[in-house]
PDB file of C-alpha atoms in Angstrom:
ATOM      1  CA  GLN W   1       0.487 -13.655   4.830  1.00 72.00           C
ATOM      2  CA  SER W   2       2.245 -14.679   1.571  1.00 86.00           C
ATOM      3  CA  ALA W   3       2.530 -12.032  -1.117  1.00 92.00           C
ATOM      4  CA  LEU W   4       0.234 -12.278  -4.166  1.00 96.00           C
ATOM      5  CA  THR W   5       1.951 -13.487  -7.271  1.00 97.00           C
ATOM      6  CA  GLN W   6       2.474 -11.140 -10.191  1.00 98.00           C
ATOM      7  CA  PRO W   7       4.673 -11.355 -13.319  1.00 97.00           C
ATOM      8  CA  ALA W   8       7.963  -9.531 -12.661  1.00 97.00           C
ATOM      9  CA  SER W   9       7.624  -7.718 -15.999  1.00 97.00           C
ATOM     10  CA  VAL W  10       5.333  -7.124 -19.014  1.00 98.00           C
ATOM     11  CA  SER W  11       5.895  -5.017 -22.066  1.00 97.00           C
ATOM     12  CA  GLY W  12       3.942  -3.607 -24.906  1.00 96.00           C
ATOM     13  CA  SER W  13       4.133  -0.983 -27.745  1.00 97.00           C
ATOM     14  CA  PRO W  14       2.281   2.277 -27.693  1.00 97.00           C
ATOM     15  CA  GLY W  15      -1.383   1.670 -28.614  1.00 97.00           C
ATOM     16  CA  GLN W  16      -1.327  -2.002 -27.697  1.00 97.00           C
ATOM     17  CA  SER W  17      -3.137  -3.638 -24.705  1.00 97.00           C
ATOM     18  CA  ILE W  18      -1.553  -5.519 -21.860  1.00 98.00           C
ATOM     19  CA  THR W  19      -2.829  -7.521 -18.871  1.00 98.00           C
ATOM     20  CA  ILE W  20      -1.165  -8.020 -15.597  1.00 98.00           C
ATOM     21  CA  SER W  21      -2.292 -11.007 -13.474  1.00 98.00           C
ATOM     22  CA  CYS W  22      -2.372 -11.290  -9.754  1.00 98.00           C
ATOM     23  CA  THR W  23      -2.710 -14.699  -8.208  1.00 97.00           C
ATOM     24  CA  GLY W  24      -3.563 -15.260  -4.619  1.00 97.00           C
ATOM     25  CA  THR W  25      -5.450 -17.966  -2.739  1.00 96.00           C
ATOM     26  CA  SER W  26      -8.847 -18.737  -1.480  1.00 93.00           C
ATOM     27  CA  SER W  27      -8.023 -16.875   1.653  1.00 94.00           C
ATOM     28  CA  ASP W  28      -7.528 -13.563  -0.020  1.00 95.00           C
ATOM     29  CA  VAL W  29      -8.313 -12.833  -3.616  1.00 96.00           C
ATOM     30  CA  GLY W  30     -10.660 -15.739  -3.911  1.00 95.00           C
ATOM     31  CA  SER W  31     -12.746 -14.843  -0.884  1.00 94.00           C
ATOM     32  CA  TYR W  32     -13.146 -11.023  -1.129  1.00 94.00           C
ATOM     33  CA  ASN W  33     -13.960  -8.491  -3.796  1.00 95.00           C
ATOM     34  CA  ARG W  34     -11.522  -6.158  -2.152  1.00 95.00           C
ATOM     35  CA  VAL W  35      -8.808  -6.185  -4.704  1.00 96.00           C
ATOM     36  CA  SER W  36      -7.106  -2.887  -5.637  1.00 97.00           C
ATOM     37  CA  TRP W  37      -4.296  -1.864  -8.022  1.00 98.00           C
ATOM     38  CA  TYR W  38      -1.625   0.708  -7.640  1.00 98.00           C
ATOM     39  CA  GLN W  39       0.659   2.464 -10.187  1.00 98.00           C
ATOM     40  CA  GLN W  40       4.078   3.709  -8.958  1.00 98.00           C
ATOM     41  CA  HIS W  41       6.461   5.717 -10.878  1.00 98.00           C
ATOM     42  CA  PRO W  42      10.161   5.796  -9.755  1.00 96.00           C
ATOM     43  CA  GLY W  43      10.646   7.808  -6.572  1.00 95.00           C
ATOM     44  CA  LYS W  44       6.894   8.520  -6.179  1.00 96.00           C
ATOM     45  CA  ALA W  45       4.241   7.344  -3.849  1.00 97.00           C
ATOM     46  CA  PRO W  46       1.857   4.736  -5.242  1.00 97.00           C
ATOM     47  CA  LYS W  47      -1.398   5.845  -6.847  1.00 97.00           C
ATOM     48  CA  LEU W  48      -4.725   3.994  -6.624  1.00 97.00           C
ATOM     49  CA  MET W  49      -5.890   2.886 -10.096  1.00 97.00           C
ATOM     50  CA  ILE W  50      -8.520   0.244  -9.423  1.00 97.00           C
ATOM     51  CA  TYR W  51     -10.434  -0.675  -6.336  1.00 96.00           C
ATOM     52  CA  GLU W  52     -13.011  -3.324  -5.391  1.00 96.00           C
ATOM     53  CA  VAL W  53     -11.805  -5.443  -8.314  1.00 96.00           C
ATOM     54  CA  SER W  54     -13.056  -3.258 -11.141  1.00 97.00           C
ATOM     55  CA  LYS W  55     -13.969   0.254  -9.950  1.00 97.00           C
ATOM     56  CA  ARG W  56     -11.990   3.293 -11.110  1.00 97.00           C
ATOM     57  CA  PRO W  57     -11.465   6.279  -8.889  1.00 94.00           C
ATOM     58  CA  SER W  58     -12.314   9.635 -10.292  1.00 93.00           C
ATOM     59  CA  GLY W  59      -9.654  10.930 -12.667  1.00 95.00           C
ATOM     60  CA  VAL W  60      -8.205   7.560 -13.650  1.00 97.00           C
ATOM     61  CA  SER W  61      -8.400   6.913 -17.388  1.00 96.00           C
ATOM     62  CA  ASN W  62     -10.926   4.360 -18.588  1.00 96.00           C
ATOM     63  CA  ARG W  63      -8.021   2.720 -20.393  1.00 98.00           C
ATOM     64  CA  PHE W  64      -7.478   0.933 -17.064  1.00 98.00           C
ATOM     65  CA  SER W  65      -9.887  -1.834 -16.075  1.00 98.00           C
ATOM     66  CA  GLY W  66      -9.865  -4.661 -13.494  1.00 98.00           C
ATOM     67  CA  SER W  67     -11.374  -8.110 -13.203  1.00 97.00           C
ATOM     68  CA  LYS W  68     -11.282 -11.272 -11.163  1.00 97.00           C
ATOM     69  CA  SER W  69     -11.828 -14.918 -11.695  1.00 97.00           C
ATOM     70  CA  GLY W  70     -11.360 -17.315  -8.846  1.00 96.00           C
ATOM     71  CA  ASN W  71      -8.088 -16.604  -7.045  1.00 97.00           C
ATOM     72  CA  THR W  72      -6.751 -14.465  -9.843  1.00 98.00           C
ATOM     73  CA  ALA W  73      -7.250 -10.812 -10.402  1.00 98.00           C
ATOM     74  CA  SER W  74      -6.214  -8.875 -13.543  1.00 98.00           C
ATOM     75  CA  LEU W  75      -5.415  -5.382 -14.554  1.00 98.00           C
ATOM     76  CA  ALA W  76      -5.843  -4.597 -18.203  1.00 98.00           C
ATOM     77  CA  ILE W  77      -4.449  -1.420 -19.841  1.00 98.00           C
ATOM     78  CA  SER W  78      -5.543  -0.599 -23.318  1.00 97.00           C
ATOM     79  CA  GLY W  79      -4.115   1.981 -25.705  1.00 97.00           C
ATOM     80  CA  LEU W  80      -0.702   1.885 -24.042  1.00 97.00           C
ATOM     81  CA  GLN W  81       0.949   5.286 -23.587  1.00 97.00           C
ATOM     82  CA  ALA W  82       4.534   6.184 -22.647  1.00 97.00           C
ATOM     83  CA  GLU W  83       3.355   7.597 -19.266  1.00 97.00           C
ATOM     84  CA  ASP W  84       1.898   4.152 -18.367  1.00 97.00           C
ATOM     85  CA  GLU W  85       5.414   2.869 -17.908  1.00 98.00           C
ATOM     86  CA  ALA W  86       5.670   2.213 -14.194  1.00 98.00           C
ATOM     87  CA  ASP W  87       5.486  -0.490 -11.517  1.00 98.00           C
ATOM     88  CA  TYR W  88       2.067  -1.970 -10.811  1.00 98.00           C
ATOM     89  CA  TYR W  89       0.983  -3.659  -7.594  1.00 98.00           C
ATOM     90  CA  CYS W  90      -2.174  -5.534  -6.729  1.00 98.00           C
ATOM     91  CA  CYS W  91      -3.519  -5.653  -3.222  1.00 97.00           C
ATOM     92  CA  SER W  92      -6.094  -7.769  -1.503  1.00 96.00           C
ATOM     93  CA  TYR W  93      -7.873  -8.025   1.828  1.00 95.00           C
ATOM     94  CA  ALA W  94      -6.645 -11.250   3.491  1.00 94.00           C
ATOM     95  CA  GLY W  95      -9.067 -11.585   6.327  1.00 91.00           C
ATOM     96  CA  SER W  96      -8.705 -10.806  10.079  1.00 91.00           C
ATOM     97  CA  GLY W  97      -8.036  -7.130   9.281  1.00 92.00           C
ATOM     98  CA  THR W  98      -4.859  -7.963   7.316  1.00 94.00           C
ATOM     99  CA  VAL W  99      -3.827  -6.942   3.818  1.00 95.00           C
ATOM    100  CA  VAL W 100      -1.475  -8.442   1.286  1.00 96.00           C
ATOM    101  CA  PHE W 101       0.217  -6.883  -1.738  1.00 97.00           C
ATOM    102  CA  GLY W 102       1.622  -8.463  -4.827  1.00 97.00           C
ATOM    103  CA  GLY W 103       5.311  -8.582  -5.642  1.00 97.00           C
ATOM    104  CA  GLY W 104       4.919  -5.953  -8.328  1.00 97.00           C
ATOM    105  CA  THR W 105       5.086  -5.831 -12.124  1.00 98.00           C
ATOM    106  CA  LYS W 106       7.300  -3.541 -14.185  1.00 98.00           C
ATOM    107  CA  LEU W 107       5.559  -2.438 -17.183  1.00 98.00           C
ATOM    108  CA  THR W 108       7.806  -1.297 -20.084  1.00 97.00           C
ATOM    109  CA  VAL W 109       6.383   0.627 -23.022  1.00 97.00           C
ATOM    110  CA  LEU W 110       8.574  -0.216 -25.913  1.00 92.00           C
TER     111      LEU W 110
ATOM    112  CA  GLU S   1      -6.508  18.821  -0.991  1.00 94.00           C
ATOM    113  CA  VAL S   2      -5.619  15.819   1.089  1.00 95.00           C
ATOM    114  CA  GLN S   3      -2.162  15.838   2.482  1.00 97.00           C
ATOM    115  CA  LEU S   4      -0.389  13.132   4.527  1.00 98.00           C
ATOM    116  CA  VAL S   5       2.994  14.064   5.783  1.00 98.00           C
ATOM    117  CA  GLU S   6       5.269  11.519   7.430  1.00 97.00           C
ATOM    118  CA  SER S   7       8.129  12.271   9.687  1.00 97.00           C
ATOM    119  CA  GLY S   8      10.475  10.612  12.195  1.00 97.00           C
ATOM    120  CA  GLY S   9      12.557   8.421   9.823  1.00 97.00           C
ATOM    121  CA  GLY S  10      16.309   8.218  10.011  1.00 97.00           C
ATOM    122  CA  LEU S  11      19.300   6.035  10.783  1.00 98.00           C
ATOM    123  CA  VAL S  12      19.053   3.627  13.748  1.00 97.00           C
ATOM    124  CA  GLN S  13      21.165   0.830  15.017  1.00 97.00           C
ATOM    125  CA  PRO S  14      19.863  -2.760  15.062  1.00 97.00           C
ATOM    126  CA  GLY S  15      17.815  -3.269  18.195  1.00 97.00           C
ATOM    127  CA  GLY S  16      16.980   0.365  18.391  1.00 98.00           C
ATOM    128  CA  SER S  17      13.623   2.172  18.395  1.00 98.00           C
ATOM    129  CA  LEU S  18      12.048   4.850  16.236  1.00 98.00           C
ATOM    130  CA  ARG S  19       8.654   6.566  16.225  1.00 98.00           C
ATOM    131  CA  LEU S  20       7.116   7.616  12.923  1.00 98.00           C
ATOM    132  CA  SER S  21       4.316  10.231  12.744  1.00 98.00           C
ATOM    133  CA  CYS S  22       1.863  10.981   9.994  1.00 98.00           C
ATOM    134  CA  ALA S  23      -0.010  14.324  10.065  1.00 98.00           C
ATOM    135  CA  ALA S  24      -3.241  14.449   7.910  1.00 97.00           C
ATOM    136  CA  SER S  25      -5.087  17.442   6.572  1.00 97.00           C
ATOM    137  CA  GLY S  26      -7.804  17.894   3.972  1.00 96.00           C
ATOM    138  CA  LEU S  27      -9.797  14.869   4.978  1.00 94.00           C
ATOM    139  CA  THR S  28     -12.099  13.911   7.940  1.00 94.00           C
ATOM    140  CA  PHE S  29      -9.278  11.948   9.600  1.00 96.00           C
ATOM    141  CA  SER S  30     -11.541  10.431  12.220  1.00 96.00           C
ATOM    142  CA  SER S  31     -13.613   8.763   9.532  1.00 94.00           C
ATOM    143  CA  TYR S  32     -10.758   6.708   8.039  1.00 95.00           C
ATOM    144  CA  TRP S  33      -8.921   3.539   8.892  1.00 96.00           C
ATOM    145  CA  MET S  34      -5.170   4.390   8.497  1.00 97.00           C
ATOM    146  CA  SER S  35      -2.441   2.181   7.399  1.00 97.00           C
ATOM    147  CA  TRP S  36       1.370   2.050   7.307  1.00 98.00           C
ATOM    148  CA  VAL S  37       2.831   0.443   4.150  1.00 98.00           C
ATOM    149  CA  ARG S  38       6.597   0.040   3.640  1.00 98.00           C
ATOM    150  CA  GLN S  39       8.941  -0.484   0.610  1.00 98.00           C
ATOM    151  CA  ALA S  40      12.445  -1.808   1.090  1.00 98.00           C
ATOM    152  CA  PRO S  41      15.023  -0.326  -1.399  1.00 96.00           C
ATOM    153  CA  GLY S  42      14.334  -1.711  -4.894  1.00 95.00           C
ATOM    154  CA  LYS S  43      11.606  -3.952  -3.509  1.00 96.00           C
ATOM    155  CA  GLY S  44       7.771  -4.135  -3.624  1.00 97.00           C
ATOM    156  CA  LEU S  45       5.129  -2.736  -1.259  1.00 97.00           C
ATOM    157  CA  GLU S  46       4.400  -4.461   2.001  1.00 98.00           C
ATOM    158  CA  TRP S  47       1.474  -3.559   4.253  1.00 97.00           C
ATOM    159  CA  VAL S  48       2.655  -3.172   7.814  1.00 98.00           C
ATOM    160  CA  ALA S  49      -0.299  -2.289  10.112  1.00 97.00           C
ATOM    161  CA  ASN S  50      -3.597  -0.578  10.202  1.00 97.00           C
ATOM    162  CA  ILE S  51      -5.919   1.018  12.785  1.00 97.00           C
ATOM    163  CA  LYS S  52      -9.599   1.579  13.009  1.00 97.00           C
ATOM    164  CA  GLN S  53     -11.159   5.021  13.162  1.00 97.00           C
ATOM    165  CA  ASP S  54     -11.464   4.978  16.914  1.00 96.00           C
ATOM    166  CA  GLY S  55      -8.295   2.977  17.587  1.00 96.00           C
ATOM    167  CA  SER S  56     -10.226   0.012  18.830  1.00 97.00           C
ATOM    168  CA  GLU S  57      -8.915  -2.450  16.300  1.00 97.00           C
ATOM    169  CA  LYS S  58      -5.305  -2.763  15.126  1.00 97.00           C
ATOM    170  CA  TYR S  59      -3.738  -5.373  12.833  1.00 97.00           C
ATOM    171  CA  TYR S  60      -0.119  -6.090  11.906  1.00 97.00           C
ATOM    172  CA  VAL S  61       1.772  -8.162   9.377  1.00 97.00           C
ATOM    173  CA  ASP S  62       3.369 -11.172  11.088  1.00 96.00           C
ATOM    174  CA  SER S  63       6.932  -9.952  10.735  1.00 96.00           C
ATOM    175  CA  VAL S  64       6.308  -6.857  12.977  1.00 97.00           C
ATOM    176  CA  LYS S  65       3.966  -8.343  15.581  1.00 97.00           C
ATOM    177  CA  GLY S  66       5.256  -7.691  19.146  1.00 97.00           C
ATOM    178  CA  ARG S  67       7.824  -5.113  17.876  1.00 98.00           C
ATOM    179  CA  PHE S  68       5.709  -2.315  16.169  1.00 98.00           C
ATOM    180  CA  THR S  69       2.648  -0.535  17.564  1.00 98.00           C
ATOM    181  CA  ILE S  70       0.330   1.619  15.605  1.00 98.00           C
ATOM    182  CA  SER S  71      -1.698   4.337  17.319  1.00 98.00           C
ATOM    183  CA  ARG S  72      -3.568   7.533  16.478  1.00 98.00           C
ATOM    184  CA  ASP S  73      -4.659  10.823  17.875  1.00 98.00           C
ATOM    185  CA  ASN S  74      -7.817  12.047  16.144  1.00 98.00           C
ATOM    186  CA  ALA S  75      -7.560  15.384  17.973  1.00 97.00           C
ATOM    187  CA  LYS S  76      -4.246  15.962  16.214  1.00 98.00           C
ATOM    188  CA  ASN S  77      -5.262  14.289  12.993  1.00 98.00           C
ATOM    189  CA  SER S  78      -2.231  12.046  13.258  1.00 98.00           C
ATOM    190  CA  VAL S  79      -1.315   8.405  13.170  1.00 98.00           C
ATOM    191  CA  TYR S  80       1.994   6.926  14.558  1.00 98.00           C
ATOM    192  CA  LEU S  81       4.101   3.851  14.290  1.00 98.00           C
ATOM    193  CA  GLN S  82       6.260   2.943  17.223  1.00 98.00           C
ATOM    194  CA  MET S  83       8.982   0.657  15.997  1.00 98.00           C
ATOM    195  CA  ASN S  84      11.113  -1.278  18.576  1.00 98.00           C
ATOM    196  CA  SER S  85      13.735  -4.025  18.252  1.00 98.00           C
ATOM    197  CA  LEU S  86      14.546  -2.848  14.779  1.00 98.00           C
ATOM    198  CA  ARG S  87      16.276  -5.139  12.352  1.00 98.00           C
ATOM    199  CA  ALA S  88      18.197  -4.641   9.107  1.00 97.00           C
ATOM    200  CA  GLU S  89      15.205  -6.035   7.215  1.00 97.00           C
ATOM    201  CA  ASP S  90      13.004  -3.192   8.475  1.00 98.00           C
ATOM    202  CA  THR S  91      14.939  -0.767   6.356  1.00 98.00           C
ATOM    203  CA  ALA S  92      12.466   0.788   3.993  1.00 98.00           C
ATOM    204  CA  VAL S  93      10.514   3.865   2.994  1.00 98.00           C
ATOM    205  CA  TYR S  94       7.504   4.014   5.305  1.00 98.00           C
ATOM    206  CA  TYR S  95       4.270   5.398   3.918  1.00 98.00           C
ATOM    207  CA  CYS S  96       1.108   6.258   5.688  1.00 98.00           C
ATOM    208  CA  ALA S  97      -2.124   5.960   3.756  1.00 97.00           C
ATOM    209  CA  SER S  98      -5.813   6.372   4.326  1.00 96.00           C
ATOM    210  CA  ASP S  99      -7.308   2.896   4.209  1.00 91.00           C
ATOM    211  CA  GLY S 100     -10.782   2.244   2.680  1.00 83.00           C
ATOM    212  CA  GLY S 101     -10.630  -1.495   3.399  1.00 77.00           C
ATOM    213  CA  PRO S 102      -8.192  -1.909   1.623  1.00 78.00           C
ATOM    214  CA  LEU S 103      -8.109   0.840  -0.912  1.00 89.00           C
ATOM    215  CA  PHE S 104      -5.331   3.234  -0.225  1.00 94.00           C
ATOM    216  CA  ASP S 105      -6.509   6.352  -1.905  1.00 93.00           C
ATOM    217  CA  ASN S 106      -4.323   8.877  -0.202  1.00 96.00           C
ATOM    218  CA  TRP S 107      -0.603   8.423   0.398  1.00 97.00           C
ATOM    219  CA  GLY S 108       2.181  10.486   2.008  1.00 97.00           C
ATOM    220  CA  GLN S 109       5.526  11.095   0.458  1.00 96.00           C
ATOM    221  CA  GLY S 110       7.187   8.523   2.674  1.00 97.00           C
ATOM    222  CA  THR S 111       9.959   8.641   5.253  1.00 98.00           C
ATOM    223  CA  LEU S 112      13.099   6.522   5.029  1.00 98.00           C
ATOM    224  CA  VAL S 113      14.079   4.326   7.915  1.00 98.00           C
ATOM    225  CA  THR S 114      17.578   2.787   7.782  1.00 98.00           C
ATOM    226  CA  VAL S 115      18.654   0.169  10.272  1.00 98.00           C
ATOM    227  CA  SER S 116      22.357  -0.304  10.285  1.00 97.00           C
ATOM    228  CA  SER S 117      25.368  -0.271  12.587  1.00 95.00           C
TER     229      SER S 117
END
């Protein structure tokens, strides 16, 4: 049950695009298309942004997209906006009913 | 509107116990797996435990196995986390969330558990 690996921080200017990676193993990310992504603003509960690798819940902007290749999942955000500044966490099913999160990535909009 | 409201957090001494509750409304509670997720101060999210719709399956992160017990009461639309033998490293905000396997689409506001002497 080791945490998934995410970069500690990423940054971009308004209007730019960024990508956040999430690296797991063949026991979690690599084995299941059950990767989700969460946005968390300071002092707030997390918010689901992407589920099942690339699906967007109703109400989430189409500027957010997800993908996966092998043991690595990615979250892309296009047309960066100031309100996108937040912490982002990936999450994967890890087998035997268990779940693992990534360590989190702090997105700064310059 | 879905609401998940946690309660039961507080200050407890190492080795002590605490029971968290999460009351759900606005969703068909008995149709959802439910999870507890925690976040230590200034740290990332950590999944703690989940429970199947009928309570027949329960899973835990290794660090809490044998100390924490998740349970639910579908008649009361509630899920619980009994925490025993608490350690300093259990200090965190504990969130309950509806669990779609895993996609946590509804979250509570969290309840703070502080383990300290």
